[in-house]
Amino acid sequence: MKDNLPEKKEREYIETGVPGFDKLFTHGIPKGSTVLVAGGTGSGKTNFCLQILAHHAAEGKKCYFMGFEESEERLIEHMEDFGWNPKELIKSGNLKIKRFLTSEIYYYDKKSGSDIQAMMTKEVDPLLMELEPLAISEETGFIPDFIILDSLSAVASTFIGKEQSYRFYVERLFRFFEKIGCTTFLITETKQIPELFSPTGVEEFLADGVLVFYNFRRENIRETAVEVIKMRGEKHQKKMVALKINDKGISVYPDVEVYGALEVK
Amino acid sequence: MKDNLPEKKEREYIETGVPGFDKLFTHGIPKGSTVLVAGGTGSGKTNFCLQILAHHAAEGKKCYFMGFEESEERLIEHMEDFGWNPKELIKSGNLKIKRFLTSEIYYYDKKSGSDIQAMMTKEVDPLLMELEPLAISEETGFIPDFIILDSLSAVASTFIGKEQSYRFYVERLFRFFEKIGCTTFLITETKQIPELFSPTGVEEFLADGVLVFYNFRRENIRETAVEVIKMRGEKHQKKMVALKINDKGISVYPDVEVYGALEVK
Amino acid sequence: MKDNLPEKKEREYIETGVPGFDKLFTHGIPKGSTVLVAGGTGSGKTNFCLQILAHHAAEGKKCYFMGFEESEERLIEHMEDFGWNPKELIKSGNLKIKRFLTSEIYYYDKKSGSDIQAMMTKEVDPLLMELEPLAISEETGFIPDFIILDSLSAVASTFIGKEQSYRFYVERLFRFFEKIGCTTFLITETKQIPELFSPTGVEEFLADGVLVFYNFRRENIRETAVEVIKMRGEKHQKKMVALKINDKGISVYPDVEVYGALEVK
Amino acid sequence: MKDNLPEKKEREYIETGVPGFDKLFTHGIPKGSTVLVAGGTGSGKTNFCLQILAHHAAEGKKCYFMGFEESEERLIEHMEDFGWNPKELIKSGNLKIKRFLTSEIYYYDKKSGSDIQAMMTKEVDPLLMELEPLAISEETGFIPDFIILDSLSAVASTFIGKEQSYRFYVERLFRFFEKIGCTTFLITETKQIPELFSPTGVEEFLADGVLVFYNFRRENIRETAVEVIKMRGEKHQKKMVALKINDKGISVYPDVEVYGALEVK
Amino acid sequence: MKDNLPEKKEREYIETGVPGFDKLFTHGIPKGSTVLVAGGTGSGKTNFCLQILAHHAAEGKKCYFMGFEESEERLIEHMEDFGWNPKELIKSGNLKIKRFLTSEIYYYDKKSGSDIQAMMTKEVDPLLMELEPLAISEETGFIPDFIILDSLSAVASTFIGKEQSYRFYVERLFRFFEKIGCTTFLITETKQIPELFSPTGVEEFLADGVLVFYNFRRENIRETAVEVIKMRGEKHQKKMVALKINDKGISVYPDVEVYGALEVK
Amino acid sequence: MKDNLPEKKEREYIETGVPGFDKLFTHGIPKGSTVLVAGGTGSGKTNFCLQILAHHAAEGKKCYFMGFEESEERLIEHMEDFGWNPKELIKSGNLKIKRFLTSEIYYYDKKSGSDIQAMMTKEVDPLLMELEPLAISEETGFIPDFIILDSLSAVASTFIGKEQSYRFYVERLFRFFEKIGCTTFLITETKQIPELFSPTGVEEFLADGVLVFYNFRRENIRETAVEVIKMRGEKHQKKMVALKINDKGISVYPDVEVYGALEVK
């Protein structure tokens, strides 16, 4: 640790733009946090993240969606369905959506590249792990304020059988996000009622925050809910509350607690 | 992502032709979706898919059933039992049923081939993974509007001990279906009350939709039911409803909720 | 699939000869089906199969019992205990009982052979997997109408550590039974209340039918019961009903439902 | 199977000499059976087997206890505690007790030997598996009517990492016992309430009979009980009944059913 | 053991400075203990440890926080949020906070180093395991009274696939802490309701004390609680009591027992 | 087995010196038994064993504590806390406490040694497994009447990845204790409510006795209890009774049965 301790900055918080969600916090999610967005299939994780990006891109922030699953066209369609004007945001230069192949990451070290993925790839090659990741800003001119990674599980899948490498890689990835100072949401794919919130269980300890999206069956009906498990440096509600998707996107109901037969976990 | 964003198309939806089933959606399954059809043995997955094909082939759509389990003759017999006239549909050129051996896929890269399987096989060979899959239309003249794969689990079984290859393969397979624009139903074989809806748990995040067919025992009686877990770009009922098989095929009862002692999952 | 579709044959069904059992079906088990007979130790699987053989051999059908467990002498003794006259049936040439060693199958490819086992053995050797299995009829003059394999679990045990080979092998084995057109009962050894009905969970999707024999403890008493999980091409009761063994063999009580504290599975 | 079918012999049954136990059967355990004696530590398995040996050795039968756990001296002490006069039985030549080291079995093929263990050892060496095991009688002059193996679990432990060999070995072992015609009790070490009754779950399908000894806790009290899971060729009670150890040895109370909160298994 | 037995010292205990926590003990945590601090994400483990350090650094003790997760800046921010004046404590030389990369530990044996990490690294290299770890005091002049390791789980992750090495390593690590006489808190990352309190289950037997922090859901509300599982050489309350985080840090409520539906574990 | 059977000796029993504990037996633990002392962390296993040693060393017996966890100094402190005068006992030559490193055992075969550990080490080297272990008495002049091994789990940890060797080793270890005739208590580290009582589940069948120490949570309170699972050659209470630690050490309350919601196991 350096001798020159930084001056205490006034803490800044971000608003998600998701109605009701920010009321789960005293101030909001601390700016610059790395937050896991965990949940099962169909629980609304991706929509939640797109909604955050649309909100901030509309306010002039630089927003980058890095995905491995749906095509750019489909994601744009979903955003149009909710009336978020994704094409305008993209034209304005504030929103960038890009889909990757996991195999591209895996093979990428044999090629050259100049964006965040290049940084990632270096980590994949153990020889490059000693090197400090390149900052992405200088080369592309696009310094993201917000990054969505959909999903960290997809990244982890390129390390099948190389658990030690993944462990080191994910640590470097978290530090990279910390270094560039952006607020990051990392989607993780879990069971519907997860016991682990991340691919190996380690990422949830490295992350600053953990949000869990539930899509569980109570007898024959599925309900959706959201819960803040942790958020470093900020106080938050400790309850599972209702989440609904309507024509405008996701709304959270911080006062509608989801009771039920859920076992203690 | 390209600069020229596509114009917003009017969204199209397909009807399944299964009585009652489409009422679980506001419009229907979005055309071009890739949908997992998950369930245990005897839960009605294959019949459900054959019923969709019969419905659409009768309306002039091109329908392709790719299987690994029952023989073409048996499948035709089942369709005849329900009065779906499979032989006429086949003669009309609208319905195509073909059974493969999993070992054919496994060994296939040593041979030449010119259909979807060839595309698959390329993926099996890591050297070919960089190549864009061939479109199937030009060579065969048969451009499917609907594809059934019975089952994705059988395909996965040819990758035993090669999890990394399967992960890359399945991603390419999903993108291939996306590219040719057909609506695809991928059957996955699960436990009777599944926790995972797909061979590795990853496919359910890649898929646009997930349908689960249940065949569970309540005390000494088995009941069958169906549930839509997710459907991207479309609103759907979030409940488990009754499914029955009668002389005409499967019927779904969207208002008959299946209550019971089922644990929350 | 060939262009010349076969004419629709009138569907044929077999009777098991087990009192009460056939009432679980509208017509019976479709002739030519491959049926898993799953259950724990002491649940009556082997007796059930012997009873079917005795019934059909007495009616002039060719019946072949291929086992790995009890000796021919013991099996004959059991049949005599029930008054099924096995020795007469054997002398008539209608009943054949043969026990194998699993190690014979494992080593068999080093030898020559001319019966079903030879067919099996070819599959064990990956080099022979491309070859179409030999029909057994021409060489032995014994074309079975019914085959019992006791057990598929024993066959699977010869593939320990070779899961990929077993997967291919079992697919070929099912197709062989399909090809010769016999009705086949494959015994699988499971837990007393099975979650999987077969050695790897795959066989139950390949099979046309699945029967489960239960031997469960309700407090301090063991009860036996049977359930039809699936039967392709035929409607069946979906309940667990009582099964008893008396001096004449097994009887099933299709109207005696076995209620109880059994959990939903 | 040979053409000359053996004449039907009058079935013979053995009495165990354990008060109350034989009432669980219509006649008794069929002579020549191979019976698993399964249970957790402290459930009375070894005492039960010693009691059978003492009973039959006193009646002039040849009895052989092959163990891997307690010393000969300790086993004799236990028998003396119950007043079974083991030293007289040994002197009479009817009772033989021998303890082995599992490592002796493992290494034994490097040495010469002339008893049952030699037979076992041959099986360990895959080269010898083709050979028919030697009958033990000619060389030692001691043809056992009863053999106890304490325990099959100890034998299995010498095959750690060689599952395929064990599978073949255990099949040969069962056939050896079948060939020499003795009645055999194979102790297996399980959990207190076992789901599997044998080291790999396969042995219980090969065995003619399975007895389970329970030592379970109901709230703060441990109770012991016994249950016959199966016995080929003989009818038996299907309930869990009380077992007590007193100054004379084990007594079973066939009319005292052990009820309780035991879950269905 | 040496012949000269040490004189009995008056036992010394430390206060944690966490309101309410020390009332769980008769005297307190024995000075020089090595204590596991186990819990799931968001359960307050790190805050608890920082609070102890702040308390003792303010009283002139030497305190060393060795972490792998949050940056020094973030940790300082958290401490400032609670008003603990971390920058003053650091300037006074009593508080030292340092973050490591797990990959540094892994690769560290290729470099030279002179602090605790060097000691650790030696253990990683099996060749160095025979050597007595270097005391850290002479080289750095900073002899810690308190060490926090956040987390032992991160250290364990550098031994993936080398379980034997980790087992030896962790034993040496515990002895090193014992030798330098400091009081050590080792954070371990567990499930929310842990069955194991440490990465391999072994560490909890080596440690002198085990504290468990719970963050469990009772229906839709999360509650936090703490429990002392063991503390060698000291009597302690054996109950799970409430823990709250407020503006000043953590408070424990030794008289507020957390009842509920928690299963016995 | 030798022809000269030993004369029946009057059975001898030991008292543990732990108030209340011996009332769980008719006579006591048979002298020369090898007893597992199983339990989770904080359940009182080590204190129980130290209390036995202190009792017998004070009565002139030779007592040897072989540990891998706490230092000699700490163990002596604990004994002093209870007023057991460990330093006097050590000076008298009746009590010997020695701590080992697991890595010493692992590497020990490269060195020379002359105590029990040397015996152990020989077993580790497969070449030495044929040799009869050396008796420890002649070389050291210290023939233990009682040995504590804290813990067998630590010994087992040196065999990670060498399960076959451990299986043979542990068998030899038990026979060694049997040969020298001492009464031995082997501590095993388990879960709080163990299903297995030993590292691999085999040791509990080799041991003459098994004691289980419980430290379980009933809602928010931890309770401690002890149960005798088995004791060869002796009758014992079959219930779980209360155990408390006070200023004088452990007391057992044989009439205070610990009831509760504990599941049947």
PDB file of C-alpha atoms in Angstrom, chain A residues 215 220-223, chain B residues 20-27 210-211 226-231 234-241 252-257:
ATOM      1  CA  ASN A 215     -38.243 -17.473 -10.628  1.00  0.00           C
ATOM      2  CA  ASN A 220     -48.406 -24.479  -9.763  1.00  0.00           C
ATOM      3  CA  ILE A 221     -47.649 -20.759 -10.170  1.00  0.00           C
ATOM      4  CA  ARG A 222     -44.249 -19.209 -10.918  1.00  0.00           C
ATOM      5  CA  GLU A 223     -43.434 -15.945  -9.188  1.00  0.00           C
TER       6      GLU A 223
ATOM      7  CA  GLY B  20     -55.202 -25.136 -25.610  1.00  0.00           C
ATOM      8  CA  PHE B  21     -51.447 -24.761 -25.662  1.00  0.00           C
ATOM      9  CA  ASP B  22     -51.261 -21.453 -27.502  1.00  0.00           C
ATOM     10  CA  LYS B  23     -53.541 -19.845 -24.936  1.00  0.00           C
ATOM     11  CA  LEU B  24     -50.579 -19.907 -22.553  1.00  0.00           C
ATOM     12  CA  PHE B  25     -49.151 -16.993 -24.598  1.00  0.00           C
ATOM     13  CA  THR B  26     -50.387 -13.509 -25.468  1.00  0.00           C
ATOM     14  CA  HIS B  27     -49.565 -14.026 -29.157  1.00  0.00           C
ATOM     15  CA  VAL B 210     -38.083 -23.464 -22.381  1.00  0.00           C
ATOM     16  CA  LEU B 211     -41.111 -25.738 -22.099  1.00  0.00           C
ATOM     17  CA  VAL B 226     -46.823 -28.594 -19.002  1.00  0.00           C
ATOM     18  CA  GLU B 227     -45.273 -25.259 -18.079  1.00  0.00           C
ATOM     19  CA  VAL B 228     -43.679 -22.420 -20.018  1.00  0.00           C
ATOM     20  CA  ILE B 229     -40.518 -21.468 -18.129  1.00  0.00           C
ATOM     21  CA  LYS B 230     -39.449 -18.717 -20.473  1.00  0.00           C
ATOM     22  CA  MET B 231     -40.130 -17.349 -23.943  1.00  0.00           C
ATOM     23  CA  GLU B 234     -43.335 -12.783 -25.521  1.00  0.00           C
ATOM     24  CA  LYS B 235     -45.502 -12.778 -22.414  1.00  0.00           C
ATOM     25  CA  HIS B 236     -46.760 -16.109 -21.150  1.00  0.00           C
ATOM     26  CA  GLN B 237     -48.713 -17.717 -18.345  1.00  0.00           C
ATOM     27  CA  LYS B 238     -46.548 -18.677 -15.395  1.00  0.00           C
ATOM     28  CA  LYS B 239     -48.319 -21.782 -14.239  1.00  0.00           C
ATOM     29  CA  MET B 240     -48.268 -25.535 -14.542  1.00  0.00           C
ATOM     30  CA  VAL B 241     -51.369 -26.726 -16.356  1.00  0.00           C
ATOM     31  CA  VAL B 252     -53.545 -28.725 -22.989  1.00  0.00           C
ATOM     32  CA  TYR B 253     -55.973 -27.256 -20.461  1.00  0.00           C
ATOM     33  CA  PRO B 254     -54.701 -23.757 -19.725  1.00  0.00           C
ATOM     34  CA  ASP B 255     -57.290 -23.186 -17.014  1.00  0.00           C
ATOM     35  CA  VAL B 256     -56.731 -26.467 -15.185  1.00  0.00           C
ATOM     36  CA  GLU B 257     -53.922 -25.699 -12.816  1.00  0.00           C
TER      37      GLU B 257
END
